[in-house]
Short mmCIF file of N, CA and C in Angstrom, two decimals:
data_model
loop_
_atom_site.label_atom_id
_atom_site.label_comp_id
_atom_site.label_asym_id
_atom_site.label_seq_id
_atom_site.Cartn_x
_atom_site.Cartn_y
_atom_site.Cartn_z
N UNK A 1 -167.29 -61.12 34.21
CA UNK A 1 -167.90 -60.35 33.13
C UNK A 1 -167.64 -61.05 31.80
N UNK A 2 -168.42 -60.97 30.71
CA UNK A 2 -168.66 -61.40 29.12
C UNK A 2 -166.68 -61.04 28.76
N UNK A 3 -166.36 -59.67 29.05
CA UNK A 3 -165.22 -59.47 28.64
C UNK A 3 -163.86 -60.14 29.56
N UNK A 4 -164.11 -60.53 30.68
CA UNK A 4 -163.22 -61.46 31.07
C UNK A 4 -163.15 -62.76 30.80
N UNK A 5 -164.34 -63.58 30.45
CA UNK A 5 -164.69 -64.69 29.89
C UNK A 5 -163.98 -64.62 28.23
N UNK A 6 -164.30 -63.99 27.75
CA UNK A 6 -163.30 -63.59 26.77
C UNK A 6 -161.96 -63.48 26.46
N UNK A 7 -161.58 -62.68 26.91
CA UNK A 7 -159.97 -62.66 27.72
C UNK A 7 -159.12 -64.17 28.49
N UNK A 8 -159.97 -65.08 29.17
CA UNK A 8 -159.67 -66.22 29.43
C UNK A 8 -159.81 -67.29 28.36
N UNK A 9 -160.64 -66.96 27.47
CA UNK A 9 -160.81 -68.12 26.38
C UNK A 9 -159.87 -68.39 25.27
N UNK A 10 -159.37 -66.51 24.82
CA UNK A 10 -158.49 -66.42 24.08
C UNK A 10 -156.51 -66.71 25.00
N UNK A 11 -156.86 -66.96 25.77
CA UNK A 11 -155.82 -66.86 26.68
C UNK A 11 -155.52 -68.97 25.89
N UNK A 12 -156.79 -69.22 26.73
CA UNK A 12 -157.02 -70.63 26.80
C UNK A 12 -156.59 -71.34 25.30
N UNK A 13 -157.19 -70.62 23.97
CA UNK A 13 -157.15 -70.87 22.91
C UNK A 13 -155.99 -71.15 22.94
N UNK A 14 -155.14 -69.55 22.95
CA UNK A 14 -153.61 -69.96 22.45
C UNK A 14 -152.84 -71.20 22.96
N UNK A 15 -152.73 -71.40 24.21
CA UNK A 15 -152.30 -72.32 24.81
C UNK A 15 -152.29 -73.87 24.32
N UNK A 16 -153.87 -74.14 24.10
CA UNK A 16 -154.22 -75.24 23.38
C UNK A 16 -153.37 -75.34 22.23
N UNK A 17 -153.99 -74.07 20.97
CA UNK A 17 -152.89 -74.42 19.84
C UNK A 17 -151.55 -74.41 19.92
N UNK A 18 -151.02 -73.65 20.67
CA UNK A 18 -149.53 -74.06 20.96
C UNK A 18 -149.52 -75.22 21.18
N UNK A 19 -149.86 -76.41 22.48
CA UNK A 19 -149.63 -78.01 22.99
C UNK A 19 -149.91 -78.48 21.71
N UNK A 20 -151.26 -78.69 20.65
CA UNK A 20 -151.55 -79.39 19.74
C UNK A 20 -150.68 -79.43 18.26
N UNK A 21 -150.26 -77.93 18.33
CA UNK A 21 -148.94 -77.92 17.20
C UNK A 21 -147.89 -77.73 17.67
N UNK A 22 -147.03 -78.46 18.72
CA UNK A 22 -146.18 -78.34 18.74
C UNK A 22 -145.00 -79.96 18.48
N UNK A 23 -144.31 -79.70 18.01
CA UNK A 23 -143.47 -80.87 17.73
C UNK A 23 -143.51 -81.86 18.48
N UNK A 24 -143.11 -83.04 17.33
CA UNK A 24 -143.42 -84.28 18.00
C UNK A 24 -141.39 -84.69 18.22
N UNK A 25 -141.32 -84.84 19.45
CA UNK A 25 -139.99 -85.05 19.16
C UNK A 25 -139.40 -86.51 19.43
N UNK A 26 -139.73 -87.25 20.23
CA UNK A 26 -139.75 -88.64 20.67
C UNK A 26 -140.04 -89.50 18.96
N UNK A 27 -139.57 -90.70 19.14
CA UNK A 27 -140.37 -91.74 18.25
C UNK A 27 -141.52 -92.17 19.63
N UNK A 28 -142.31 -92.92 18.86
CA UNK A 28 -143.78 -93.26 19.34
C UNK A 28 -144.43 -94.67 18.82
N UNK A 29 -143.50 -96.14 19.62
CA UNK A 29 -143.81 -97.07 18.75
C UNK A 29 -145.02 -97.84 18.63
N UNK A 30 -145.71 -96.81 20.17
CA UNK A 30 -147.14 -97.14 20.10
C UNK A 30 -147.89 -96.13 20.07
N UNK A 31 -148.77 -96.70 19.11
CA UNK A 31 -149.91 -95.19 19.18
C UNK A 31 -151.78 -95.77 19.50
N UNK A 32 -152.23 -94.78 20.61
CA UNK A 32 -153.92 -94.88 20.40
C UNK A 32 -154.24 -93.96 20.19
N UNK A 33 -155.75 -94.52 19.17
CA UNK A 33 -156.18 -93.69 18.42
C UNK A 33 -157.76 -93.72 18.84
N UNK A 34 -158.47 -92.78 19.18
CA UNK A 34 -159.99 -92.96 19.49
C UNK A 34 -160.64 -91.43 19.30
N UNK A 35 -162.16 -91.80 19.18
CA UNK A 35 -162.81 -90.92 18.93
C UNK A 35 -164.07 -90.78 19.67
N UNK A 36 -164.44 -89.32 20.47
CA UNK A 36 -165.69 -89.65 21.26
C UNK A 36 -166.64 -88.19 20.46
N UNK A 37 -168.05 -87.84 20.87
CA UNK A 37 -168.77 -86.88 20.02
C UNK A 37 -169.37 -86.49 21.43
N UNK A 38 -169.54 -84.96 20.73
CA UNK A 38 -169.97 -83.98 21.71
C UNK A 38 -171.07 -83.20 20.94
N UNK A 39 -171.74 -82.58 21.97
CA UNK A 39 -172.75 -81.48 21.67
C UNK A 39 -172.22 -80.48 21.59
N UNK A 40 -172.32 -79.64 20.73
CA UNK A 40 -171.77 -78.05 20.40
C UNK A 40 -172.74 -76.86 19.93
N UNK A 41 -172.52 -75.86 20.34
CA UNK A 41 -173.84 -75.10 19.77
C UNK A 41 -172.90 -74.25 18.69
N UNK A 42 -173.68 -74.04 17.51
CA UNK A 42 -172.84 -73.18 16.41
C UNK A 42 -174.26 -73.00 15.86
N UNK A 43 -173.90 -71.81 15.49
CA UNK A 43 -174.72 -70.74 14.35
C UNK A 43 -176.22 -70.82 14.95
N UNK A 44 -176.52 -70.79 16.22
CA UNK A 44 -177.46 -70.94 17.05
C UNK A 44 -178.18 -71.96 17.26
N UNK A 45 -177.38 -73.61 16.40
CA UNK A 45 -178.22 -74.62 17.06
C UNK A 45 -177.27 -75.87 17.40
N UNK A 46 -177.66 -76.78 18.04
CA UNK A 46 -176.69 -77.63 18.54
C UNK A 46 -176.69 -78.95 17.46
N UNK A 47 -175.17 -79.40 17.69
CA UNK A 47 -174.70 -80.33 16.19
C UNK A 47 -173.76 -81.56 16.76
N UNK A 48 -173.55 -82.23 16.85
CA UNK A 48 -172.67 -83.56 17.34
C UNK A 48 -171.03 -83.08 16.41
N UNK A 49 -170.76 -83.03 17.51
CA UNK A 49 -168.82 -83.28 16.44
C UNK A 49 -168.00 -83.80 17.14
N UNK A 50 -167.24 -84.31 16.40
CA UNK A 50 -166.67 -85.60 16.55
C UNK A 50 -165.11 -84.89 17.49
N UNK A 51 -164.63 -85.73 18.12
CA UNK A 51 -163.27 -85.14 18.93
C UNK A 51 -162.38 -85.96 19.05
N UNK A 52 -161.43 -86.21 18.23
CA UNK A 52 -160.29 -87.40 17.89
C UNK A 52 -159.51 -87.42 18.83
N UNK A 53 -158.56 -88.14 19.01
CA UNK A 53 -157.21 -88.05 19.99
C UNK A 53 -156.17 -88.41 19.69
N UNK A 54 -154.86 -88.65 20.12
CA UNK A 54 -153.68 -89.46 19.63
C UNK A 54 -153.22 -89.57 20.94
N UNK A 55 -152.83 -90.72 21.37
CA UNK A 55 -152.08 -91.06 22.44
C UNK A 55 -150.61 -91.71 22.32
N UNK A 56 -149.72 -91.31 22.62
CA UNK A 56 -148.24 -92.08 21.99
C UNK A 56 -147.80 -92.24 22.92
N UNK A 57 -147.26 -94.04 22.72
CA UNK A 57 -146.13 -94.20 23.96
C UNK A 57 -144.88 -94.10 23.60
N UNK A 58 -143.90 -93.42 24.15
CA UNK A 58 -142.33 -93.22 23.62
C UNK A 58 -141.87 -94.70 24.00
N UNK A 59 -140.40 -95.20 23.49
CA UNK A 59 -139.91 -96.24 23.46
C UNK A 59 -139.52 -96.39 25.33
N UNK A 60 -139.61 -95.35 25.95
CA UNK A 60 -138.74 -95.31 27.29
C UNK A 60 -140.19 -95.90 28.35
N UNK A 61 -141.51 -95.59 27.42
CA UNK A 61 -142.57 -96.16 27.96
C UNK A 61 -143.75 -95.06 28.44
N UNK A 62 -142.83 -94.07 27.66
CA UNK A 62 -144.32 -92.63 28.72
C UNK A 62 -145.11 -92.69 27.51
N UNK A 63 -146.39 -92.43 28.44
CA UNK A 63 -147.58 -92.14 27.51
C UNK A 63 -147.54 -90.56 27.41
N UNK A 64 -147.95 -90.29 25.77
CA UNK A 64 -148.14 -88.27 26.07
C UNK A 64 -149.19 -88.31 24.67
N UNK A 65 -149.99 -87.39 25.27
CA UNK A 65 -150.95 -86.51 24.14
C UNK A 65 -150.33 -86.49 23.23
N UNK A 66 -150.22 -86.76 22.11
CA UNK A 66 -149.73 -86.16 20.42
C UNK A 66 -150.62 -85.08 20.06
N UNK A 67 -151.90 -84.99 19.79
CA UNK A 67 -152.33 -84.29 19.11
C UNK A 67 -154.43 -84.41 19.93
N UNK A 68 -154.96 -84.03 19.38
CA UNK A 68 -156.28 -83.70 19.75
C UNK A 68 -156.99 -82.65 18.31
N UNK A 69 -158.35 -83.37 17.76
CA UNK A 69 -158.77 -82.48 16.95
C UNK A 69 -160.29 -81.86 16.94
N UNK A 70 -160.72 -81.64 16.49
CA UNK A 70 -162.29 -81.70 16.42
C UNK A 70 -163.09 -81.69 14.66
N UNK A 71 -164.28 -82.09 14.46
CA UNK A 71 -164.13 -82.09 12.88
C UNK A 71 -165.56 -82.24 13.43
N UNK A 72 -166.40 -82.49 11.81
CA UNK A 72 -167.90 -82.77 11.67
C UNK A 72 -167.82 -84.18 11.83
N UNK A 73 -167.58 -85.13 11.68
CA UNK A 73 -167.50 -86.35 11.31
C UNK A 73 -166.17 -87.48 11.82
N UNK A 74 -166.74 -88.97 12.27
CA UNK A 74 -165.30 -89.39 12.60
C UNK A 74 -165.03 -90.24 11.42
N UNK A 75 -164.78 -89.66 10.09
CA UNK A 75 -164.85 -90.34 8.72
C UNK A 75 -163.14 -90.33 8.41
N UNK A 76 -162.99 -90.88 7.21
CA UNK A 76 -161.46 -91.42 6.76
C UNK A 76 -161.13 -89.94 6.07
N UNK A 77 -161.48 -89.00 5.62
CA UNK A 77 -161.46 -87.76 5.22
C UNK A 77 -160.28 -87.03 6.76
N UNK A 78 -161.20 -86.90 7.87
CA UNK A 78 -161.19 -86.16 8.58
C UNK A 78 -160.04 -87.04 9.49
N UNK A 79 -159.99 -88.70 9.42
CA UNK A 79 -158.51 -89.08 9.97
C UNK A 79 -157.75 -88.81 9.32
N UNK A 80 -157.54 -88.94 7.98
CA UNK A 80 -156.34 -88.64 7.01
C UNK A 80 -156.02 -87.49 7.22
N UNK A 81 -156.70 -86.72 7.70
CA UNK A 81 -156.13 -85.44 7.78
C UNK A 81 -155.17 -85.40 9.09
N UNK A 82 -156.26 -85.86 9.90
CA UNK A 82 -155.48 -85.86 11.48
C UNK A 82 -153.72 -86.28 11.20
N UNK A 83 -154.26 -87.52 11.01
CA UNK A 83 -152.58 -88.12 10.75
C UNK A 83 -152.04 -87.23 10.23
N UNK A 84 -151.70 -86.87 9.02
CA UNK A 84 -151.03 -86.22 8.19
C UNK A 84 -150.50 -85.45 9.47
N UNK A 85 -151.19 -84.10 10.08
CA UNK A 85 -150.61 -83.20 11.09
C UNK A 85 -149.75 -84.34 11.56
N UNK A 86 -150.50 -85.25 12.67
CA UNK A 86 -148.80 -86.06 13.01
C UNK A 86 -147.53 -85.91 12.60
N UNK A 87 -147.72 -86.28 11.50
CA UNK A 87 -146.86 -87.04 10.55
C UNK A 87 -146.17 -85.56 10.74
N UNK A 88 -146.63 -84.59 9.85
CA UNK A 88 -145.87 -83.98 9.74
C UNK A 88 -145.00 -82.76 10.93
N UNK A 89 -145.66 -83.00 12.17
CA UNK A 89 -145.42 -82.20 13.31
C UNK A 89 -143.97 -83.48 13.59
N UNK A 90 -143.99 -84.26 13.16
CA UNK A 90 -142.90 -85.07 13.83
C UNK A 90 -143.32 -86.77 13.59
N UNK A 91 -144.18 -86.98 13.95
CA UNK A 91 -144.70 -88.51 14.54
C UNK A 91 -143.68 -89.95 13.48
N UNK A 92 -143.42 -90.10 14.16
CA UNK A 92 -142.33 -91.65 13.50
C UNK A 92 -142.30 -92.62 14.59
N UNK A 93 -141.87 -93.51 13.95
CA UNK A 93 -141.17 -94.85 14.14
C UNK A 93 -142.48 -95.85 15.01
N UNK A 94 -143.80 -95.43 14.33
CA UNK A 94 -144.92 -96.29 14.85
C UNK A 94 -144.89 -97.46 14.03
N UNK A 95 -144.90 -98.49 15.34
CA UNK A 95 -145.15 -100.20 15.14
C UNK A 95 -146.71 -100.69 14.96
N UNK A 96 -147.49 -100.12 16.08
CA UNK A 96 -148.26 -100.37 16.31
C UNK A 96 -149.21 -99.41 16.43
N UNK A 97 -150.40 -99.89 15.89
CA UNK A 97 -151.84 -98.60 16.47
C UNK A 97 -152.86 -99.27 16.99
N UNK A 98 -153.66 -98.84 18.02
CA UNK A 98 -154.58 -99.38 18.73
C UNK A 98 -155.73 -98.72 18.22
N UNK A 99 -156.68 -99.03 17.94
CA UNK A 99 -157.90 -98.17 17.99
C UNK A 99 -159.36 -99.23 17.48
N UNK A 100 -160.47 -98.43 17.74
CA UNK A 100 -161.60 -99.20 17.60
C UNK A 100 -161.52 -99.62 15.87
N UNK A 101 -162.59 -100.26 15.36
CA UNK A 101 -162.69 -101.01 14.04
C UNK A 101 -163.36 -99.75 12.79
N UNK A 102 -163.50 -98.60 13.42
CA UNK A 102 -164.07 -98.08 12.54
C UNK A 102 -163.24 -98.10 11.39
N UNK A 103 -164.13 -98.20 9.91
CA UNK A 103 -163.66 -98.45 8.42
C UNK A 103 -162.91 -97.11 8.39
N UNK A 104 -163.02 -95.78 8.36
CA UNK A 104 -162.48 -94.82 7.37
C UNK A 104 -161.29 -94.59 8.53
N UNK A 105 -161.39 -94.57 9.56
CA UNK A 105 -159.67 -94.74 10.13
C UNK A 105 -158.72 -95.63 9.88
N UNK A 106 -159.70 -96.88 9.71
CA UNK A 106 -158.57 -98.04 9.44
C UNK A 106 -157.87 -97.70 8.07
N UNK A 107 -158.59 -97.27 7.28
CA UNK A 107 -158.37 -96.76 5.85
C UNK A 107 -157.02 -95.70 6.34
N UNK A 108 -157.46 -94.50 7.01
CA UNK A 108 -156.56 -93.35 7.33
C UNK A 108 -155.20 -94.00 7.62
N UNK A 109 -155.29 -95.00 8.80
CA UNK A 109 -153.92 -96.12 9.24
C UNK A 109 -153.20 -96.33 7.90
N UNK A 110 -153.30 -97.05 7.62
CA UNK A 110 -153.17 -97.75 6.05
C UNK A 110 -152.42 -96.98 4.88
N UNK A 111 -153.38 -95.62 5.13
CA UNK A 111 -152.76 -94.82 3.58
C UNK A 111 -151.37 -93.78 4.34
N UNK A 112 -151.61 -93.57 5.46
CA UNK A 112 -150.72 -92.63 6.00
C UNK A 112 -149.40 -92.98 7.34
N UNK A 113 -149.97 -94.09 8.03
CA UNK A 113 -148.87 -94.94 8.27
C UNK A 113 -148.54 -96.26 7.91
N UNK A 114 -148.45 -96.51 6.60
CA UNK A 114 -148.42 -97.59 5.52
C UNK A 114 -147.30 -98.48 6.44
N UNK A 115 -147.67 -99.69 6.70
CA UNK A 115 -146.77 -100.66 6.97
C UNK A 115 -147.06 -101.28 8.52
N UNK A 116 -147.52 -100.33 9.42
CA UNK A 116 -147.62 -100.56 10.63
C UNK A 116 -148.91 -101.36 10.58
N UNK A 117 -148.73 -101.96 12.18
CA UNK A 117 -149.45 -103.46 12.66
C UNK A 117 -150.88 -102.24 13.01
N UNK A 118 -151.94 -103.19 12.89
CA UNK A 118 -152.95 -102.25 13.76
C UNK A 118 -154.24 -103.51 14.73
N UNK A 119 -154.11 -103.15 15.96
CA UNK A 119 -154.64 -103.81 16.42
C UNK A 119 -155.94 -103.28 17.43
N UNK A 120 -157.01 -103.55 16.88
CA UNK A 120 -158.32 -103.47 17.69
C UNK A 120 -158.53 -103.29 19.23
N UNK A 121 -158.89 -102.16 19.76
CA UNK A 121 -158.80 -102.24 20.84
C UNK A 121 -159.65 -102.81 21.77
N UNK A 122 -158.71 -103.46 23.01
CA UNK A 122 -159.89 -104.34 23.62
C UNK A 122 -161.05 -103.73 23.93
N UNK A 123 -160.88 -102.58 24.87
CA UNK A 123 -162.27 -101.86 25.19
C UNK A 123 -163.37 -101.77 24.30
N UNK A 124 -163.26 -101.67 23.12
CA UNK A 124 -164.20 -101.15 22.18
C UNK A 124 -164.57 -102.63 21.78
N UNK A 125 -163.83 -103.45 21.60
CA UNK A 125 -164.39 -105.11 21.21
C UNK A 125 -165.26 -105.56 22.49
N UNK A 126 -164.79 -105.17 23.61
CA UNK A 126 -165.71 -106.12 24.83
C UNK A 126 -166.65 -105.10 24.62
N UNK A 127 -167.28 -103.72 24.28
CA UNK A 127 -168.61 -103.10 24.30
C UNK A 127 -168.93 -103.67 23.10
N UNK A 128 -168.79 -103.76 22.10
CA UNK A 128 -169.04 -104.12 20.84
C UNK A 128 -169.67 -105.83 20.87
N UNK A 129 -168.96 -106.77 21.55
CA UNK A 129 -169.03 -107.70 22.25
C UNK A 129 -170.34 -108.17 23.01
N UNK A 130 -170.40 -106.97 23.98
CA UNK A 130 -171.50 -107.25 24.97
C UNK A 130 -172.70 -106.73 24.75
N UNK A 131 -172.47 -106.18 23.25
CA UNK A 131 -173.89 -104.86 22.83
C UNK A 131 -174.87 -106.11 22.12
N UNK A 132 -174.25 -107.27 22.34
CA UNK A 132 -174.82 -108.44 21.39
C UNK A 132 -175.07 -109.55 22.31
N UNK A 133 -175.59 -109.40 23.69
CA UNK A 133 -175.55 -110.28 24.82
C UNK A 133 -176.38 -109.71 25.72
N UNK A 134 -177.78 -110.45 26.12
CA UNK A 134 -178.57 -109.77 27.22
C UNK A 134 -177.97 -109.09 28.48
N UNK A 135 -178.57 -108.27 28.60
CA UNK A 135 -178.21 -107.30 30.02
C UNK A 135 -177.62 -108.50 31.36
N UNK A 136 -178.62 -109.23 31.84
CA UNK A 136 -178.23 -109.91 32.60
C UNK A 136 -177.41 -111.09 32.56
N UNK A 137 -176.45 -111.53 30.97
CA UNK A 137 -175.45 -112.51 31.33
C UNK A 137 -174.47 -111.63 30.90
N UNK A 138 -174.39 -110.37 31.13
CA UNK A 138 -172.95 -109.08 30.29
C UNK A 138 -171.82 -109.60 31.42
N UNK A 139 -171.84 -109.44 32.46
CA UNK A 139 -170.75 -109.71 33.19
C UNK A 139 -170.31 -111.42 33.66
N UNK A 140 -171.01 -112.21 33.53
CA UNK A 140 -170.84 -113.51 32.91
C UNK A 140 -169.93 -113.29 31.68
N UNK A 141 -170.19 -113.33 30.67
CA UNK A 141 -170.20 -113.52 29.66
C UNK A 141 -168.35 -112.29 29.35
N UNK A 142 -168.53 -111.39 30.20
CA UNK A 142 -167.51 -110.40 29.58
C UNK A 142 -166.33 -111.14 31.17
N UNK A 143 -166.23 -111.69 32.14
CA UNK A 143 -165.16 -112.61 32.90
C UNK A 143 -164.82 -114.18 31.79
N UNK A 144 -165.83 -114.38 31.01
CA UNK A 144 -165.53 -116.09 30.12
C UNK A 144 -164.44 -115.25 29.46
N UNK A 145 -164.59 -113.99 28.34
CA UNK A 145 -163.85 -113.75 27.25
C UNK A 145 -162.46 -112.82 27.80
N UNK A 146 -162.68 -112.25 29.29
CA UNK A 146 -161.44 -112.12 29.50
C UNK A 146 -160.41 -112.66 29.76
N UNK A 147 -160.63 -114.30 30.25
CA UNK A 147 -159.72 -115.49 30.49
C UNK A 147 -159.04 -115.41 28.98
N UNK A 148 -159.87 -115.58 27.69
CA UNK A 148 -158.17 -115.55 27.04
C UNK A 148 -157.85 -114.27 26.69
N UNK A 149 -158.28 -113.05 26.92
CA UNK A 149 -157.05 -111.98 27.26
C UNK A 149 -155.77 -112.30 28.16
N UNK A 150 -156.49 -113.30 29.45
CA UNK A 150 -155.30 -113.58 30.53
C UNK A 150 -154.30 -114.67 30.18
N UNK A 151 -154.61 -115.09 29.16
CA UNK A 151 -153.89 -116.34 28.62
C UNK A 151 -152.75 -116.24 29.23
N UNK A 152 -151.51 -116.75 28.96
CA UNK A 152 -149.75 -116.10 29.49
C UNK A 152 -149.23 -116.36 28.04
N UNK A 153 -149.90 -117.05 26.95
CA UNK A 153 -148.86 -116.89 25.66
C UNK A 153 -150.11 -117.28 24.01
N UNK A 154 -149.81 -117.35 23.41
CA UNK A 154 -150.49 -117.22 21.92
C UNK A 154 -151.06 -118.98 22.11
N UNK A 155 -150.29 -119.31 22.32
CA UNK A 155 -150.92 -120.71 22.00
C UNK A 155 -152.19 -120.97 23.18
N UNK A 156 -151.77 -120.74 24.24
CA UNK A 156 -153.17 -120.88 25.62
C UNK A 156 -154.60 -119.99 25.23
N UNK A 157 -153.75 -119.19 24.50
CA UNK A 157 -155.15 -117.64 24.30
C UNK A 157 -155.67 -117.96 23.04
N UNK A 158 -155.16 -119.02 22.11
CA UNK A 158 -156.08 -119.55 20.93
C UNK A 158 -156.83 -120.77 21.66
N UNK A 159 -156.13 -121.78 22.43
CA UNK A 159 -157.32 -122.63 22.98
C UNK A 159 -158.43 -122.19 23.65
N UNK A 160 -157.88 -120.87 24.93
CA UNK A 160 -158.93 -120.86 25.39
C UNK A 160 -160.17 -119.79 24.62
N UNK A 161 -159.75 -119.34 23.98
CA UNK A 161 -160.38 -119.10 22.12
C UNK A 161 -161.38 -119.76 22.16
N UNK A 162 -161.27 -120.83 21.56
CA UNK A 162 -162.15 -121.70 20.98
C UNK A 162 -162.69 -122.21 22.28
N UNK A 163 -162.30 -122.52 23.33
CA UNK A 163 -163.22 -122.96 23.92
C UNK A 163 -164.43 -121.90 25.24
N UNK A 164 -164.18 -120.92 25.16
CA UNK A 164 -165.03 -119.54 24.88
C UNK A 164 -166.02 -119.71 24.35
N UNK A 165 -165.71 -119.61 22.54
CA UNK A 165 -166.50 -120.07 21.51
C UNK A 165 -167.45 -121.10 21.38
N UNK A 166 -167.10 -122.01 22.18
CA UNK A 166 -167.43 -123.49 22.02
C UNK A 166 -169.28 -123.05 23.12
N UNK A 167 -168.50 -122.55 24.07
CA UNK A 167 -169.29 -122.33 25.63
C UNK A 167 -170.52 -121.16 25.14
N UNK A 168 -169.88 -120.21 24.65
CA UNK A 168 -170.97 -119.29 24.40
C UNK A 168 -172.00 -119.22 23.09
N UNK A 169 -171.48 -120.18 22.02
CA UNK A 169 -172.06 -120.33 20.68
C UNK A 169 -173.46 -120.92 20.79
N UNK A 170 -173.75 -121.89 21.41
CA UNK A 170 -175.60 -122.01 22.00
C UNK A 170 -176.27 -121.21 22.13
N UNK A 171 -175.87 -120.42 23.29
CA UNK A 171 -177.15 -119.76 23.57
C UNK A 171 -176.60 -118.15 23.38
N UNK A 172 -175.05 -117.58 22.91
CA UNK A 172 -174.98 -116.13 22.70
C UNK A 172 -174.37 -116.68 20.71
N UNK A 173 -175.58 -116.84 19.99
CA UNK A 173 -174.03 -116.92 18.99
C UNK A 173 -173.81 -115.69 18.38
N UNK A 174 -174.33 -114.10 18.53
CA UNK A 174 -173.82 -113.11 17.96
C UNK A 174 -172.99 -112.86 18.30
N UNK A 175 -172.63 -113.56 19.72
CA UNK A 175 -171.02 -113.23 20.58
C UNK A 175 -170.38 -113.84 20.32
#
């Protein structure tokens, strides 16, 4: 019934806001950060909104949910905000943040965990990557650029860098 559906949602609600505000107690020297968009119906018509995440790894190595939001927009407004909750539910001792290239998060990174490394995540670079490479050489083309992901150290994964570069600059050069 409408009124048990009800009764389960508000059940459901609380629950959620309890997990999402509840203390961050671990440090978290890694953090991912991503954003995917959904269809929602409000005020009787349907609208895209945006649904953030936080993923933290503790120093001992577990991955755990930090936080989860929802907003109009995946803009530097609406990360700055996100963070901030972090921040202030607990979130410390981040080294590192992973997340795609979008500008107003990288901004959010920056103003609210000032100092930390931030590094691009692969997933979103190899789609980003392959969105610039005909359909039929994508998996060609996405085994060449994972060899120097596989590198074993900085110096092998800058040669085989360039010579990636070298191979695909003819005939892919947006890649």
């Amino acid at each position: 019934s409408r009124s048990e559906v009800s009764r389960i949602c508000k059940s459901l609600d609380e629950e959620v806001q309890a997990f999402i505000g509840r203390p961050i107690e671990s440090e978290c020297p890694y953090l991912w950060l991503d954003a995917t968009f959904h269809k929602v119906r409000e005020a009787g018509r349907v609208i895209s909104v945006a649904t953030v995440v936080a993923i933290g790894v503790t120093a001992t190595g577990e991955r755990t949910v930090l936080g989860a939001a929802t907003g109009p927009s995946e803009d530097h407004q609406f990360w700055t905000s996100f963070l901030r909750q972090l921040v202030k539910r607990g979130l410390k001792g981040v080294r590192l943040v992973i997340s795609d290239a979008h500008e107003g998060l990288r901004q959010a990174i920056a103003k609210i965990l000032s100092g930390v490394t931030w590094q691009r995540c692969r997933v979103h670079f190899m789609r980003n990557l392959l969105s610039t490479v005909p359909k039929g050489a994508q998996d060609t083309v996405a085994a060449v650029v994972r060899s120097v992901f596989s590198a074993p150290d900085h110096a092998s994964a800058m040669t085989q860098l360039h010579e990636v570069s070298r191979m695909l600059s003819p005939k892919f050069p947006q890649a």
